[in-house]
Amino acid sequence: MRETPLSNCERDFLLKSIEAKKRLDGRQTYDYRNIKITFGTDYGCCTVCLGKTRVLAQVSCELVPPKDARPTEGLMFFNLELSPMASPGFQSNRQSELLVTLNRQLERCLRNSRCIDTESLCVISGEKVWQIRVDVHVLNHDGNLMDAASVAAISALSHFKRPEVAIQGRDVTVFSPEERDPVPLSVYHMPICVSFAFFQQGTYLLVDPCEKEEQVMDGLLVIAMNKHREICFIQSSGGIMLLKDQVLRCSKIASVKVSEITELISKALENDKRVRKEGGKFGFAESVAKERITVLTREEAPLEMTDVQATADEIISKADAPPEVVPSPVIVATGTGQVGEGLQSTWGLEDDDDEEEEMSDLTEREKKKDEVMVISDSEEEEVVILNQAGQSKCS
Amino acid sequence: MELDIGSSVLREFGSEQSLLSKPDGSATFMQGDTSVLVGVYGPAEVKVNKEIYDRATLEVLIQPKSGMPSVRERTREQCVRETCEAALLSTLHPRSSLTLVMQVVHDDGSLLACCLNAACTALMDAGLPMSRLFCGVTCAIDAESQIITDPTAQQEKESRALMTFAIDSKEHNVMMSSTKGSFSVKEMQQCIAVSQKASERIFQFYRDSVKRRYSKIL
């Protein structure tokens, strides 16, 4: 399916409203949409809703041999996927330009900023290290995928816990979560992306563009920053010329937004930790707003099972009994087998044949039976015999 | 061997509809900790090589939580697709495509049943014409020959046999079955009878959720 294109009227309307400092959803120029962060039941699973944009991140780990050049460092692998659920224009297993850009940006934002201590992921130098895999699934596309993906990925990484390992000589024992408490990753800092959309060759600027705004923008500036106001990566795309002041102003806005979002992530993490500790309910099922008309839940309840036994018995009694007698296979010769007695072939034979002929045929068949026992080890052999029988009948 | 079917429960379950803005219909279905998110697109234009001249082409995609879709996902896709094809009146939309994209959010047992329930809820949300509704119920038979409905991942692992049935809402017939492990004919019939009982509760849930949505009363 193809993406619905933007009509000229919509385009003009959007650009005019941006000139008039108005946005479709009633936000101000520097406003971010609402961010909602929820964690799943297992460690390292996180959903981020940025307005209507929705992203799911899952972190997993496995033991792998390290790279030869860096034998003491763990590996990080990022995989962002544009699920066809997010937008009809996205196709699974196709490398689109957007997909490559987003994957590369996520990698630069999280791996190249060295926010995760990869040396602590080493188990045995040069032999076994942890590979941390981050899967980011885009579930709904309403603009600004990069910011949502970066928030989801870093939240999931901070939430994730890897299994505890013990090393004795060269033996590595991986403990299950029941045996020993899993250990969290050491996260040095949290880089978070903030996107700025530029319109009319950089005259107008909007923070956190929605999908329609992204379709009419001229250029995009993405700044990844942590709460210590260190820029982790910066990328300008779309081919617009930005002035030095503009970039500086953007970085100032980014620093404010990043500190807000970092605050939100740490609050969400703390909440989840508290609930888990207290033994309360957690996970996505708990985070669903129950007061919506589109939501309905039912409590766990036993099933009424009064007449189940009777129904099952009835069905069985009605059903035909399965055939009990299974004919044992006859092995004619090695490598062959046959089930059943084998009736007289009626192919080319007529029932009202002469008795004499039938008699001779029978004797022939009897004779043949012995022969078959001895010589027949392929179908062709039998064909030959049948022909003989036919010939004898003709004579 | 006598089966014990006295203590079957369905875990706490629930759904949310229309939670995604882009797809034509979307729903999430949760059974205990198992949770699946579905988006439906369609009827929409279809690729020429997939076009069927007298009905709509249905495509089902299941995305695992981590890694690429594998053979396991393909078999689940096929189970869901064949059930949906039987329920949907696809002849009303010839030469068009219907796409169901499912995302596994958490797997804690009875995943295929949850996929089926989520698919049906999403199809209802998308307002596609269907001849009947369907639901999925998973039954496990444990080592003591006890039937467990809606098993968790742990119960699935300890079970001797695992059966998932898709049940239709009209006559409570079996639309699809997927089984694993060994069991007798009698055990299977009992599991079907249990699933039919359990399906009544899920169909009542579908009815309640539609009522709640359109009466707009909480």
Coordinates of C-alpha atoms in Angstrom, one line a residue, chain A residues 65-326:
Chain A
P65 CA 32.9 -14.1 21.0
P66 CA 34.2 -10.5 20.9
K67 CA 35.7 -8.7 17.9
D68 CA 39.4 -9.4 17.4
A69 CA 40.4 -5.7 17.6
R70 CA 38.6 -5.2 20.9
P71 CA 38.7 -8.4 22.9
T72 CA 37.6 -6.9 26.2
E73 CA 34.6 -5.0 25.0
G74 CA 31.0 -6.1 24.8
L75 CA 29.0 -5.5 21.6
M76 CA 26.0 -3.3 21.1
F77 CA 23.5 -4.0 18.3
F78 CA 20.7 -1.7 17.3
N79 CA 17.9 -2.7 15.1
L80 CA 15.1 -0.3 14.4
E81 CA 12.2 -1.6 12.4
L82 CA 9.5 0.2 10.5
S83 CA 6.6 -2.2 11.0
P84 CA 3.9 -2.0 8.3
M85 CA 1.6 -1.3 11.3
A86 CA 3.0 2.1 11.7
S87 CA 2.1 3.4 8.3
P88 CA 0.8 1.8 5.1
G89 CA 3.8 3.1 3.2
F90 CA 6.2 1.0 5.3
Q91 CA 7.0 -2.5 4.0
S92 CA 8.5 -5.2 6.1
N93 CA 11.9 -6.5 5.0
R94 CA 12.6 -3.6 2.7
Q95 CA 15.5 -1.2 3.3
S96 CA 14.0 2.2 2.8
E97 CA 16.0 5.4 3.0
L98 CA 14.2 6.5 6.1
L99 CA 15.0 3.1 7.8
V100 CA 18.7 3.4 7.1
T101 CA 18.8 7.0 8.3
L102 CA 17.0 6.2 11.5
N103 CA 19.1 3.1 12.3
R104 CA 22.3 5.0 11.7
Q105 CA 21.2 7.9 13.8
L106 CA 20.2 5.6 16.7
E107 CA 23.5 3.9 16.5
R108 CA 25.4 7.2 16.5
C109 CA 23.2 8.4 19.4
L110 CA 23.7 5.4 21.7
R111 CA 26.7 3.4 20.6
N112 CA 29.1 6.2 19.5
S113 CA 28.3 8.4 22.5
R114 CA 29.5 5.5 24.7
C115 CA 26.6 5.8 27.1
I116 CA 26.8 2.1 28.0
D117 CA 29.9 0.7 29.7
T118 CA 30.9 -1.9 27.2
E119 CA 33.9 -3.1 29.1
S120 CA 31.7 -4.3 32.0
L121 CA 30.0 -6.6 29.4
C122 CA 33.2 -8.7 29.1
V123 CA 33.0 -12.2 30.6
I124 CA 36.3 -13.8 29.4
S125 CA 38.7 -11.5 27.5
G126 CA 38.9 -12.6 23.9
E127 CA 36.4 -15.4 24.2
K128 CA 33.1 -14.4 25.6
V129 CA 31.4 -11.1 25.9
W130 CA 27.7 -10.1 26.2
Q131 CA 26.1 -8.8 23.0
I132 CA 23.3 -6.3 23.9
R133 CA 20.7 -6.2 21.2
V134 CA 18.1 -3.4 21.1
D135 CA 15.1 -4.0 18.9
V136 CA 13.0 -0.9 18.3
H137 CA 9.6 -1.4 16.7
V138 CA 7.7 1.6 15.4
L139 CA 4.0 0.9 16.0
N140 CA 2.4 4.1 14.9
H141 CA 4.0 6.9 12.8
D142 CA 2.9 10.4 13.7
G143 CA 6.1 12.2 13.1
N144 CA 9.4 12.6 15.0
L145 CA 10.3 8.9 15.1
M146 CA 13.9 9.6 16.0
D147 CA 13.1 11.3 19.3
A148 CA 10.6 8.6 20.3
A149 CA 13.0 5.8 19.3
S150 CA 15.9 7.3 21.3
V151 CA 13.8 7.8 24.4
A152 CA 12.5 4.2 24.1
A153 CA 15.9 2.7 23.5
I154 CA 17.7 4.5 26.4
S155 CA 14.8 3.8 28.8
A156 CA 14.8 0.1 27.8
L157 CA 18.6 -0.1 28.2
S158 CA 18.3 1.5 31.7
H159 CA 15.5 -0.9 32.6
F160 CA 17.3 -4.0 31.3
K161 CA 19.0 -6.5 33.6
R162 CA 21.3 -9.2 32.2
P163 CA 21.8 -12.6 33.9
E164 CA 24.5 -12.9 36.5
V165 CA 27.5 -15.0 35.5
A166 CA 30.2 -16.8 37.5
I167 CA 33.6 -17.7 36.1
Q168 CA 35.6 -20.6 37.4
G169 CA 38.8 -21.1 35.4
R170 CA 37.4 -21.3 31.9
D171 CA 33.9 -22.4 32.8
V172 CA 31.2 -19.8 32.6
T173 CA 28.0 -20.4 34.5
V174 CA 25.0 -18.3 33.6
F175 CA 22.5 -18.0 36.4
S176 CA 18.7 -17.9 35.8
P177 CA 16.8 -14.9 37.4
E178 CA 15.5 -17.3 40.1
E179 CA 19.0 -18.4 41.1
R180 CA 20.7 -15.1 41.3
D181 CA 19.4 -11.6 40.9
P182 CA 20.2 -10.2 37.4
V183 CA 22.4 -7.2 37.1
P184 CA 21.6 -3.9 35.4
L185 CA 23.8 -2.4 32.7
S186 CA 26.0 0.5 33.8
V187 CA 24.6 3.5 32.0
Y188 CA 26.9 6.5 32.1
H189 CA 24.5 9.1 30.7
M190 CA 21.3 9.3 28.8
P191 CA 21.6 10.8 25.3
I192 CA 18.2 12.0 24.0
C193 CA 17.4 13.3 20.6
V194 CA 15.5 16.5 20.0
S195 CA 14.3 17.2 16.4
F196 CA 13.8 20.7 15.0
A197 CA 12.0 21.2 11.7
F198 CA 12.8 24.2 9.5
F199 CA 10.4 25.8 7.1
Q200 CA 10.8 28.4 4.4
Q201 CA 14.6 28.0 4.1
G202 CA 15.1 28.2 7.8
T203 CA 12.9 31.2 8.6
Y204 CA 10.5 29.2 10.8
L205 CA 11.4 26.6 13.3
L206 CA 9.2 24.0 15.1
V207 CA 10.2 21.6 17.8
D208 CA 8.9 18.0 17.6
P209 CA 7.2 18.0 14.2
C210 CA 4.2 15.8 13.7
E211 CA 3.8 13.7 10.5
K212 CA 2.1 16.4 8.4
E213 CA 4.6 19.0 9.4
E214 CA 7.4 16.6 8.5
Q215 CA 5.9 16.3 5.0
V216 CA 6.1 20.0 4.3
M217 CA 9.4 20.8 6.1
D218 CA 12.5 22.0 4.2
G219 CA 15.1 20.7 6.6
L220 CA 15.6 18.8 9.9
L221 CA 18.1 19.3 12.6
V222 CA 18.5 16.5 15.2
I223 CA 20.5 17.2 18.3
A224 CA 21.3 14.4 20.8
M225 CA 22.3 15.7 24.2
N226 CA 22.5 14.4 27.7
K227 CA 21.4 16.2 30.9
H228 CA 25.0 17.4 31.5
R229 CA 24.4 19.5 28.3
E230 CA 27.0 17.5 26.3
I231 CA 26.1 17.2 22.7
C232 CA 26.3 13.5 21.7
F233 CA 25.6 13.9 18.0
I234 CA 24.1 16.5 15.7
Q235 CA 22.8 16.1 12.2
S236 CA 21.3 18.5 9.8
S237 CA 19.5 17.1 6.8
G238 CA 17.4 18.4 4.0
G239 CA 20.1 20.8 2.6
I240 CA 19.2 24.0 4.3
M241 CA 21.8 26.6 5.3
L242 CA 21.6 27.3 9.0
L243 CA 23.2 30.3 10.7
K244 CA 25.5 29.8 13.7
D245 CA 22.9 31.6 15.9
Q246 CA 20.2 29.2 14.9
V247 CA 22.2 26.1 15.8
L248 CA 23.2 27.6 19.1
R249 CA 19.6 28.6 19.9
C250 CA 18.5 25.0 19.0
S251 CA 21.1 23.5 21.3
K252 CA 19.8 25.7 24.1
I253 CA 16.2 24.6 23.5
A254 CA 17.4 21.0 23.3
S255 CA 19.2 21.2 26.6
V256 CA 15.9 22.3 28.3
K257 CA 13.9 19.6 26.6
V258 CA 16.5 16.9 27.4
S259 CA 16.5 17.7 31.1
E260 CA 12.7 17.5 31.2
I261 CA 12.7 14.1 29.4
T262 CA 15.5 12.7 31.5
E263 CA 13.6 13.7 34.6
L264 CA 10.5 11.9 33.2
I265 CA 12.5 8.7 32.3
S266 CA 14.1 8.5 35.8
K267 CA 10.7 9.0 37.4
A268 CA 9.2 6.2 35.3
L269 CA 12.1 3.9 36.1
E270 CA 11.8 4.7 39.8
N271 CA 8.0 4.0 39.7
D272 CA 8.5 0.7 38.0
K273 CA 11.2 -0.3 40.5
R274 CA 9.0 0.7 43.5
V275 CA 6.0 -1.3 42.2
R276 CA 8.2 -4.4 41.5
K277 CA 9.7 -4.2 45.0
E278 CA 6.3 -3.8 46.7
G279 CA 5.1 -6.8 44.8
G280 CA 2.3 -4.9 43.1
K281 CA 1.0 -5.3 39.6
F282 CA 3.1 -4.0 36.8
G283 CA 3.4 -4.3 33.1
F284 CA 1.4 -3.0 30.1
A285 CA -1.9 -4.5 31.2
E286 CA -1.8 -2.3 34.3
S287 CA -0.9 0.9 32.5
V288 CA -4.0 0.9 30.2
A289 CA -6.4 3.7 31.1
K290 CA -9.5 1.8 32.2
E291 CA -11.8 4.9 32.0
R292 CA -11.9 4.9 28.2
I293 CA -14.9 3.6 26.4
T294 CA -12.6 1.6 24.0
V295 CA -11.2 -0.3 27.0
L296 CA -12.8 -3.2 28.7
T297 CA -11.3 -5.8 31.0
R298 CA -12.6 -8.8 32.8
E299 CA -11.3 -10.3 36.0
E300 CA -9.9 -13.8 36.3
A301 CA -12.8 -16.2 37.0
P302 CA -13.4 -19.9 37.0
L303 CA -15.3 -21.4 34.1
E304 CA -18.7 -23.2 34.6
M305 CA -17.9 -26.8 33.7
T306 CA -21.0 -28.7 34.6
D307 CA -21.9 -30.4 31.4
V308 CA -18.5 -30.5 29.7
Q309 CA -17.9 -34.1 30.6
A310 CA -21.4 -35.0 29.2
T311 CA -20.8 -33.1 26.0
A312 CA -17.5 -34.8 25.4
D313 CA -18.9 -38.2 26.1
E314 CA -21.8 -37.5 23.7
I315 CA -19.5 -36.5 20.9
I316 CA -17.4 -39.6 21.4
S317 CA -20.3 -41.9 21.5
K318 CA -21.8 -40.4 18.3
A319 CA -18.5 -40.6 16.5
D320 CA -17.7 -43.8 14.5
A321 CA -15.4 -46.2 16.2
P322 CA -12.0 -46.1 14.6
P323 CA -11.0 -49.3 12.7
E324 CA -9.5 -51.6 15.2
V325 CA -8.0 -54.2 12.8
V326 CA -5.0 -53.0 11.1

